[in-house]
Short mmCIF file of C-alpha atoms in Angstrom, two decimals:
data_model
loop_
_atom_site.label_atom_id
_atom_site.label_comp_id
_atom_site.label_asym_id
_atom_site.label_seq_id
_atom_site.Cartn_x
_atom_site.Cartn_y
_atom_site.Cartn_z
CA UNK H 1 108.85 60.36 156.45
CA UNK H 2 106.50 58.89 158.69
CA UNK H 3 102.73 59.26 157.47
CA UNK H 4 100.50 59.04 160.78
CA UNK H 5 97.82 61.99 159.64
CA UNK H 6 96.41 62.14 156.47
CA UNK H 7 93.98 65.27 155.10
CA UNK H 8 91.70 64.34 152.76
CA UNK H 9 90.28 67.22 150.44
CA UNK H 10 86.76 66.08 148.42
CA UNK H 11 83.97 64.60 150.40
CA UNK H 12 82.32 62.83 147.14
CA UNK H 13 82.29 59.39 146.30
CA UNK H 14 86.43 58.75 146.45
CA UNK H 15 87.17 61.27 149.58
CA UNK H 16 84.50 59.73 152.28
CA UNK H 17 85.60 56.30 150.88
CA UNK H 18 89.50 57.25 151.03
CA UNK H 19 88.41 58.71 154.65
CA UNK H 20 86.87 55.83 155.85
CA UNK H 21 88.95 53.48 154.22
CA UNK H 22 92.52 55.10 156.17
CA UNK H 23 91.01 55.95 159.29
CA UNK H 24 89.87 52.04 159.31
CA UNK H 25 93.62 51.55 159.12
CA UNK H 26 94.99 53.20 161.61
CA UNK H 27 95.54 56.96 160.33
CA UNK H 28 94.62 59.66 161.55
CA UNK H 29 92.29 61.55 158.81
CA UNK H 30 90.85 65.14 158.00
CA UNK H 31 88.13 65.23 156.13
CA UNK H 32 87.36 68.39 153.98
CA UNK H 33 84.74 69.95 151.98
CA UNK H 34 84.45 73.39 150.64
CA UNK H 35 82.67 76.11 152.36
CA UNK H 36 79.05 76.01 149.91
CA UNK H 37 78.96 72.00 149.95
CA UNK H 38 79.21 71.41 153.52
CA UNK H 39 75.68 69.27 153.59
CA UNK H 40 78.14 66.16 152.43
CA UNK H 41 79.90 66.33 155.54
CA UNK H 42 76.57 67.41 157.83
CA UNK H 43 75.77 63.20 158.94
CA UNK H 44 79.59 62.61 159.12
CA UNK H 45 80.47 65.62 161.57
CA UNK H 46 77.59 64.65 163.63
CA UNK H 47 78.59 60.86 163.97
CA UNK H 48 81.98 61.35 163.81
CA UNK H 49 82.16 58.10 161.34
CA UNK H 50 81.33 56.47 158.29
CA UNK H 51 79.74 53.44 158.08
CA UNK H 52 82.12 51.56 155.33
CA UNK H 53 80.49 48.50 153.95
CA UNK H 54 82.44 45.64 151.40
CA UNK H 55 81.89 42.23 150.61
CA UNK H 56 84.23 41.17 153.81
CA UNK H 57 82.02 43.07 156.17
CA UNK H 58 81.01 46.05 157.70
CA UNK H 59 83.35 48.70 159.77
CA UNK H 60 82.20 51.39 161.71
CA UNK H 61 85.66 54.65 160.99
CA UNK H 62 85.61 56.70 163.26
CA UNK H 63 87.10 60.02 161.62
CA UNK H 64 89.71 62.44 163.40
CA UNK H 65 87.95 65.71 161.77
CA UNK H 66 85.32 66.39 158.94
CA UNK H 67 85.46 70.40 158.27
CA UNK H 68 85.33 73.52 155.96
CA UNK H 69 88.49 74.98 157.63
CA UNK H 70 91.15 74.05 154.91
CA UNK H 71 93.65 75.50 157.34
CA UNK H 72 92.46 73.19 159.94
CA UNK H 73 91.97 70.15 157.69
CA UNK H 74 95.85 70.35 156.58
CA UNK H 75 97.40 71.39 159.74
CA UNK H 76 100.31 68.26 160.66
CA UNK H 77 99.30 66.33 157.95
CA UNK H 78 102.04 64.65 156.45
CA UNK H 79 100.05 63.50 152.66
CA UNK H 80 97.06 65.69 151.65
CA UNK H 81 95.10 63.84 149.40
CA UNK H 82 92.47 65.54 146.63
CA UNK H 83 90.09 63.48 145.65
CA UNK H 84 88.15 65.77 143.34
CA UNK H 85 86.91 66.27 139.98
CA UNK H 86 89.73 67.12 136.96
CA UNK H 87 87.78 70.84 136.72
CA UNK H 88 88.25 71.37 140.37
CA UNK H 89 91.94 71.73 140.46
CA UNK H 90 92.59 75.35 140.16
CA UNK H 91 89.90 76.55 142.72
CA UNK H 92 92.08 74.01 145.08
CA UNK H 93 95.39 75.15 143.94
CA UNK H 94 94.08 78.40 144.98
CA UNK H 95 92.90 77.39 148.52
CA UNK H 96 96.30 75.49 149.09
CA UNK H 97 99.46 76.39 147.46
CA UNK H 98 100.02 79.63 149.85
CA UNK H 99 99.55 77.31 153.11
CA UNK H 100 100.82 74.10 152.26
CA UNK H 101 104.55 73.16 153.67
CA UNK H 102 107.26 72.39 151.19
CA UNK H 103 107.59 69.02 152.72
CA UNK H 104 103.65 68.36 153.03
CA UNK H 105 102.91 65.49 149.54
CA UNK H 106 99.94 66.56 147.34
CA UNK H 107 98.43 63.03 146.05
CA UNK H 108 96.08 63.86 143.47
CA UNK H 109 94.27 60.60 143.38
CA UNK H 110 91.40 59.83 140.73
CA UNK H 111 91.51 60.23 136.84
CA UNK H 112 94.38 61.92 135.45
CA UNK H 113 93.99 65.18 133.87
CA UNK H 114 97.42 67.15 134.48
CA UNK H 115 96.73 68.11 137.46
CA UNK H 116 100.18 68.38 138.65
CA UNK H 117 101.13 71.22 135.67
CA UNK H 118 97.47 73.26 136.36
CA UNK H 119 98.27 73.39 140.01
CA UNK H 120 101.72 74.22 139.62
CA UNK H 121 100.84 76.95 137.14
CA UNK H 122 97.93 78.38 139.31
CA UNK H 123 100.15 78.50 141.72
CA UNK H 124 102.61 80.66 140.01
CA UNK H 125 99.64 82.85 138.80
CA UNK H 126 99.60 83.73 142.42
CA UNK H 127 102.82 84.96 142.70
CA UNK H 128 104.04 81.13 144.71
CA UNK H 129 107.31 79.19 143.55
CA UNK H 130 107.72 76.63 146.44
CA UNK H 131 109.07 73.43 145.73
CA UNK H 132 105.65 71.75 145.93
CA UNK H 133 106.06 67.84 146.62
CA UNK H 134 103.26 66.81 144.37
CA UNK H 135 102.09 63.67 142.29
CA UNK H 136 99.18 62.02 140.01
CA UNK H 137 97.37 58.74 139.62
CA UNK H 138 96.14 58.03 136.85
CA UNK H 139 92.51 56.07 138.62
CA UNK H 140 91.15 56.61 142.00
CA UNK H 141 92.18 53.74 144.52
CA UNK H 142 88.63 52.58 144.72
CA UNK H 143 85.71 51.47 142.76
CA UNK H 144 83.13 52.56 145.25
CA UNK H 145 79.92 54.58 145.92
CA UNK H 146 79.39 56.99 148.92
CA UNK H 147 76.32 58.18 150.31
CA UNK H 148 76.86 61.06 152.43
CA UNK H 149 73.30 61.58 154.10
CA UNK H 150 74.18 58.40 156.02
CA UNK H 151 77.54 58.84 156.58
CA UNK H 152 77.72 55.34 154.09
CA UNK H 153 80.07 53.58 151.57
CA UNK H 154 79.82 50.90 150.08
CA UNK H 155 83.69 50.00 148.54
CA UNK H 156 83.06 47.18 145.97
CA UNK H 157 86.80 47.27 144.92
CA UNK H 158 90.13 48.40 146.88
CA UNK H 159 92.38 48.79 142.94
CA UNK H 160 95.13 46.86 142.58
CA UNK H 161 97.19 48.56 140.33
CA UNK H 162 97.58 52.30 139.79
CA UNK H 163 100.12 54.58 138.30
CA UNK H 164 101.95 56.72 139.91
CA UNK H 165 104.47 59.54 138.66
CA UNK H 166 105.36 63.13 140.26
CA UNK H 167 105.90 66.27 138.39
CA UNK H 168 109.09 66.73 138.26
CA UNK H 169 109.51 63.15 137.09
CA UNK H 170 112.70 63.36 139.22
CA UNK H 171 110.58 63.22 142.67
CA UNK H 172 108.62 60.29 141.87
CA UNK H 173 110.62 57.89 143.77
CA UNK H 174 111.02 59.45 146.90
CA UNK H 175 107.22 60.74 147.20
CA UNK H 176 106.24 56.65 146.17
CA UNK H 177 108.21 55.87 149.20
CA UNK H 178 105.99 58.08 151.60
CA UNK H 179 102.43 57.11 149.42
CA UNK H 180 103.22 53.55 149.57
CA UNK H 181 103.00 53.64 153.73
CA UNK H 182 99.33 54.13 152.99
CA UNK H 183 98.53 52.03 149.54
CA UNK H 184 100.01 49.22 147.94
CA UNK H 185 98.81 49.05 144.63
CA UNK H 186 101.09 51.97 143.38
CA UNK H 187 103.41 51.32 140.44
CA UNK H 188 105.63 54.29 139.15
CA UNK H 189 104.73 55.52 136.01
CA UNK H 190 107.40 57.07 133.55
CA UNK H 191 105.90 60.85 133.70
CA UNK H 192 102.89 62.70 133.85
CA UNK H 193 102.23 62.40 130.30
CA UNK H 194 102.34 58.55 130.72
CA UNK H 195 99.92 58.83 133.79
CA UNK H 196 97.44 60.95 132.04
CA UNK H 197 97.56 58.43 128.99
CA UNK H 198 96.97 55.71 130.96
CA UNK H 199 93.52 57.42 132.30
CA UNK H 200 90.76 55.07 131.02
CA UNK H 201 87.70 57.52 131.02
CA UNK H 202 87.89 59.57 127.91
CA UNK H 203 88.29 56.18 125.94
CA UNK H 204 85.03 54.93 127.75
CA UNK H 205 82.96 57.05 128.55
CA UNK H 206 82.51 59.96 125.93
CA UNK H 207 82.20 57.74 122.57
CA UNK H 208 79.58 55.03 123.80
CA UNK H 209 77.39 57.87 125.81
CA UNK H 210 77.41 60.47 122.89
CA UNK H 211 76.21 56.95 120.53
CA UNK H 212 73.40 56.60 123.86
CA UNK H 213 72.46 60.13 123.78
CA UNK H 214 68.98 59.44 122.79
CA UNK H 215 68.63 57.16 125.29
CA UNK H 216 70.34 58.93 128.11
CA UNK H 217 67.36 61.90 127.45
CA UNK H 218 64.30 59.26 127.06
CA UNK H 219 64.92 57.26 130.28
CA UNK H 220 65.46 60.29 132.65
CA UNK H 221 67.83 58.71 135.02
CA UNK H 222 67.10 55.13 134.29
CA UNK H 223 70.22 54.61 132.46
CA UNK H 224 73.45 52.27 132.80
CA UNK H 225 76.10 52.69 130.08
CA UNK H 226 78.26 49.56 131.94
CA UNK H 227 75.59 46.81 130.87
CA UNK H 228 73.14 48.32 127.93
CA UNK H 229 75.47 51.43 126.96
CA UNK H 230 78.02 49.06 125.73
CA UNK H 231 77.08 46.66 122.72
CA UNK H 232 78.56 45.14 120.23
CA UNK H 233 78.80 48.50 118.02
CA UNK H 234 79.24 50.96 120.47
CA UNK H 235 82.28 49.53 121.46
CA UNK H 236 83.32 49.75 118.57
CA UNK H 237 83.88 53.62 118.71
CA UNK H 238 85.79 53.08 122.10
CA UNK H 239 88.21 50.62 120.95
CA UNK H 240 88.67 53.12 117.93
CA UNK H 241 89.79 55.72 120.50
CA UNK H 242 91.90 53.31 122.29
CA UNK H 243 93.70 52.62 119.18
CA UNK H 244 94.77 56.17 118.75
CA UNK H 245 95.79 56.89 122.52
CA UNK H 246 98.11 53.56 122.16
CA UNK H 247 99.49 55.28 118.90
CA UNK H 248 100.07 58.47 120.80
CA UNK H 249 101.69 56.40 123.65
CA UNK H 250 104.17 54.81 121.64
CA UNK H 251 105.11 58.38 120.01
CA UNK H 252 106.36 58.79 123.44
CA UNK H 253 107.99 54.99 123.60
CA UNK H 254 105.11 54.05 126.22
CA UNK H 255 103.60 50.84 126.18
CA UNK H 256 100.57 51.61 127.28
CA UNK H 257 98.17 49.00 129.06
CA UNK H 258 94.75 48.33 126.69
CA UNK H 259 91.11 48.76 127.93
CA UNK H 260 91.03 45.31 128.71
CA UNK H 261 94.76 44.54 130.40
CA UNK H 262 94.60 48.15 132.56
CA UNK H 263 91.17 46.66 133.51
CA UNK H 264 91.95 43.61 134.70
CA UNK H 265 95.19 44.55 136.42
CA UNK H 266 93.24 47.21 138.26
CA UNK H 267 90.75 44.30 139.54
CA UNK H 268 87.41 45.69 137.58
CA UNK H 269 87.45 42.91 134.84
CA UNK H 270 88.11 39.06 136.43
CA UNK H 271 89.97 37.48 133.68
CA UNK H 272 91.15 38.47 129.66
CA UNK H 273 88.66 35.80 127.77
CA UNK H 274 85.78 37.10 126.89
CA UNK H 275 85.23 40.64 124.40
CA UNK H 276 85.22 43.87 125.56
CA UNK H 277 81.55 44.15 125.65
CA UNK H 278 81.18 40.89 127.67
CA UNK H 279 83.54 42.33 130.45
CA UNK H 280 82.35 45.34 130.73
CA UNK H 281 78.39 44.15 130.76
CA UNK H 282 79.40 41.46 133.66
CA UNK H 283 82.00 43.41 135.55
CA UNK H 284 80.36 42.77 139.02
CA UNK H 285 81.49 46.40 140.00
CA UNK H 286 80.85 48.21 136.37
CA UNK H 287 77.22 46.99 136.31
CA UNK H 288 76.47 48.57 140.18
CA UNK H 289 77.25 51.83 138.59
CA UNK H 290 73.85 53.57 137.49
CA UNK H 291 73.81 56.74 134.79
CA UNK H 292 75.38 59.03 133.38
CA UNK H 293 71.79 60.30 134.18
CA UNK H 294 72.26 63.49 132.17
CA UNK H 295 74.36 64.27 128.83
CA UNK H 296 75.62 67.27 130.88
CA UNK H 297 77.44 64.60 132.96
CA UNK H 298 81.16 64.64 133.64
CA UNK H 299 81.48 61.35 131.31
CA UNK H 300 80.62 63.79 128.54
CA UNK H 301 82.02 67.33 129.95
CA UNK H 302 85.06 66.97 131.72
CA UNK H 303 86.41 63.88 129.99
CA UNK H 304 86.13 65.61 126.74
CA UNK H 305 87.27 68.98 128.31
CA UNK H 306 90.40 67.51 129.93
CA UNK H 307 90.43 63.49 128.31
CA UNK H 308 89.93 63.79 124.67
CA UNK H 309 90.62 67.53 123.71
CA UNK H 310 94.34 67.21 125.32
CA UNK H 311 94.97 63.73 123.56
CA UNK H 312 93.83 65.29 120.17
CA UNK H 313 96.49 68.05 121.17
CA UNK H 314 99.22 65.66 122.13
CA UNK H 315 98.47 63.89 118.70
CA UNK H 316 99.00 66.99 116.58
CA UNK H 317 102.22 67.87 118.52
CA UNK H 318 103.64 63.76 117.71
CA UNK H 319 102.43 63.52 113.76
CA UNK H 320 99.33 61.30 115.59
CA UNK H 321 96.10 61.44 113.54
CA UNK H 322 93.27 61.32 115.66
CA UNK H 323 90.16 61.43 113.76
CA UNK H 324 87.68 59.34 116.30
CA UNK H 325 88.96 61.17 118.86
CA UNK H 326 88.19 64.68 116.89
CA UNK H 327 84.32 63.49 115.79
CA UNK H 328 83.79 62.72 119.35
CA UNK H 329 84.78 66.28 120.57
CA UNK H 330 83.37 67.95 117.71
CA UNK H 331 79.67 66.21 117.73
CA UNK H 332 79.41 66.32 121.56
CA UNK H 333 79.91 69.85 120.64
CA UNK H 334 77.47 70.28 118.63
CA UNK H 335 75.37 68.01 121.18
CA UNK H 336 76.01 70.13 124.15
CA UNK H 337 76.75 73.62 122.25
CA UNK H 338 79.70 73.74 123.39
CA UNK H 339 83.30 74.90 121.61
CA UNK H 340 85.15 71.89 123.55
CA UNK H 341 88.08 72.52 121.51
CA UNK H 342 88.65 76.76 123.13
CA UNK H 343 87.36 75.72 126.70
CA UNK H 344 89.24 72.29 127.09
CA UNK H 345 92.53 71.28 127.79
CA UNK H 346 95.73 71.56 125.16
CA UNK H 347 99.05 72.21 125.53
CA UNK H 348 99.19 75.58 125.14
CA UNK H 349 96.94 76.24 128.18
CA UNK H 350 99.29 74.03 129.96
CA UNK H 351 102.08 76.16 129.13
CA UNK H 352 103.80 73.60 126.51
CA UNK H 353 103.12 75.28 123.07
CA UNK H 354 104.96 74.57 119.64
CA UNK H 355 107.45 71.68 121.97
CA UNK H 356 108.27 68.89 120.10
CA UNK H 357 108.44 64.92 121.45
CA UNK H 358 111.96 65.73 123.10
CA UNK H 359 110.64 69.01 124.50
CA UNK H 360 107.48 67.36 126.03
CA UNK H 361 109.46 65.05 127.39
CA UNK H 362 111.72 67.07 129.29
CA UNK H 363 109.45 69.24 130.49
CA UNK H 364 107.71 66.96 133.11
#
């Protein structure tokens, strides 16, 4: 398969990037954005471009279509790309799965969060059983920041490695064929499970910003957990996490990449010599990223909801003890009053309850 017209579905930071980004390239790109948003796409539809910005230079992407019309947004396109948030995937499996063609490849690209199994299952909700063509990264393909009022991006890293793996395992090959036409910094992960494990956010972001919650409240928007959020104890906490998502990995026979190895593969961290901290508090594109502004951010919410609360479930299904993990969840909790462990993520929500290693293997 050819890819020549690409829909993109998400006009936040990683969809008007993506947008930009591929129509500077030569594709042909849709840009959508649910009815009751629309104001992101209001200075793109009237330009017809975005204004994409990096350290090379400035490019002025013109963009085939920026619309509400899912229908429209899809029609002929050969990849349809999400780009949305991990708690967005069922209200999109419910706009898509009845129109999409069989041989039409949903990328789901930005953090990992089983998105392949939840939109297969909502799907099935709804009475569907095509043969979707669908896949998972486990990171977005760009370390960037859009601002949609000026039809403006500013891309401050194109990622240079990211996993890759289908659901069915089995189709991973031939849909990396097709999604390679359009990025090179694919590799092909084992399975889902390995994708989602590989998903850096839940071992970054909740620990240190629950330890900064304090903070977070008293500076009202004036904080930065890349270069003060991270010290010398904080990260303590994260590399705790890491620990136990490694030991969960190799339950599975993964070896899974570290904070600092996935980091500097990926292009955020330069080189493997200085300490955690040090990376992440000079990471040129880390330290350009303001907030979380609010503890009811998505660093706390959804990568508890869909990051930590499934890991703690994976670890009690492999013998894993995950006790950092399960303080996290349970005193952002109590932070946040919410029951993280009844509205997040496990495996019996994704339909894999009482399977064993062999079973959870087979199953993706």
């Amino acid at each position: 398969m050819k890819v020549e017209k690409i829909a993109v579905l998400g006009a936040g930071n990683g969809g008007i990037t993506a947008a930009a980004d591929l129509s500077s390239r030569g594709f042909k790109v849709n840009l959508y954005q649910m009815p009751g948003h629309e104001k992101s796409l209001k200075a793109i539809k009237e330009k017809g471009e975005i204004l994409l910005q990096e350290p090379t230079g400035d490019k002025i992407c013109k963009i085939n279509l920026a619309t509400t019309d899912i229908k429209e947004a899809i029609e002929g396109c050969q990849i349809i790309m999400l780009t949305i948030p991990g708690f967005a995937i069922e209200s999109y499996a419910k706009l898509l799965a009845d129109i999409v063609n069989e041989d039409q490849i949903i990328l789901l690209n930005g953090a990992a969060s089983m998105g392949c199994v939840r939109f297969i299952n909502e799907a099935k909700k709804l009475g569907i059983n095509k043969k979707f063509k669908i896949a998972e990264t486990n990171s977005l393909t760009y370390g960037t920041r859009a601002f949609p009022q000026e039809a403006r991006v500013e891309l401050s890293l194109r990622v240079k490695k990211i996993f890759l793996a289908a659901y069915p395992a089995k189709d991973t090959k031939e849909i990396l064929d097709v999604c390679n036409q359009i990025y090179d910094c694919f590799v092909e992960a084992k399975n889902i499970w390995h994708v989602t494990l590989e998903n850096g956010n839940p071992e970054v972001h909740p620990g240190p910003c629950l330890l900064n919650a304090g903070r977070i409240d008293y500076s009202k928007g004036e904080f930065w957990l890349y270069k003060e959020g991270i010290t010398e104890h904080t990260v303590k906490v994260l590399k705790a996490i890491e620990k136990e998502r490694m030991e969960i990995g190799k339950a599975f026979g993964f070896e899974l990449e570290d904070a600092i190895t996935s980091r500097v593969r990926r292009g955020y961290f330069k080189d493997e010599d200085k300490t955690l901290q040090e990376l992440f508090n000079t990471s040129e594109v880390f330290t350009a990223i303001k907030g979380p502004i609010s503890v009811t951010s998505r660093y706390f919410t959804e990568d508890i909801s869909t990051g930590l609360v499934l890991w703690s479930s994976l670890g009690k299904a492999l013998g894993v003890p995950t006790p950092n993990i399960d303080a996290v969840i349970v005193l952002a909790g109590s932070l946040l009053d919410t029951d993280f462990y009844k509205e997040g993520l496990t495996l019996d929500k994704l339909g894999f309850k009482d399977l064993n290693k062999d079973e959870l293997e087979k199953s993706v």
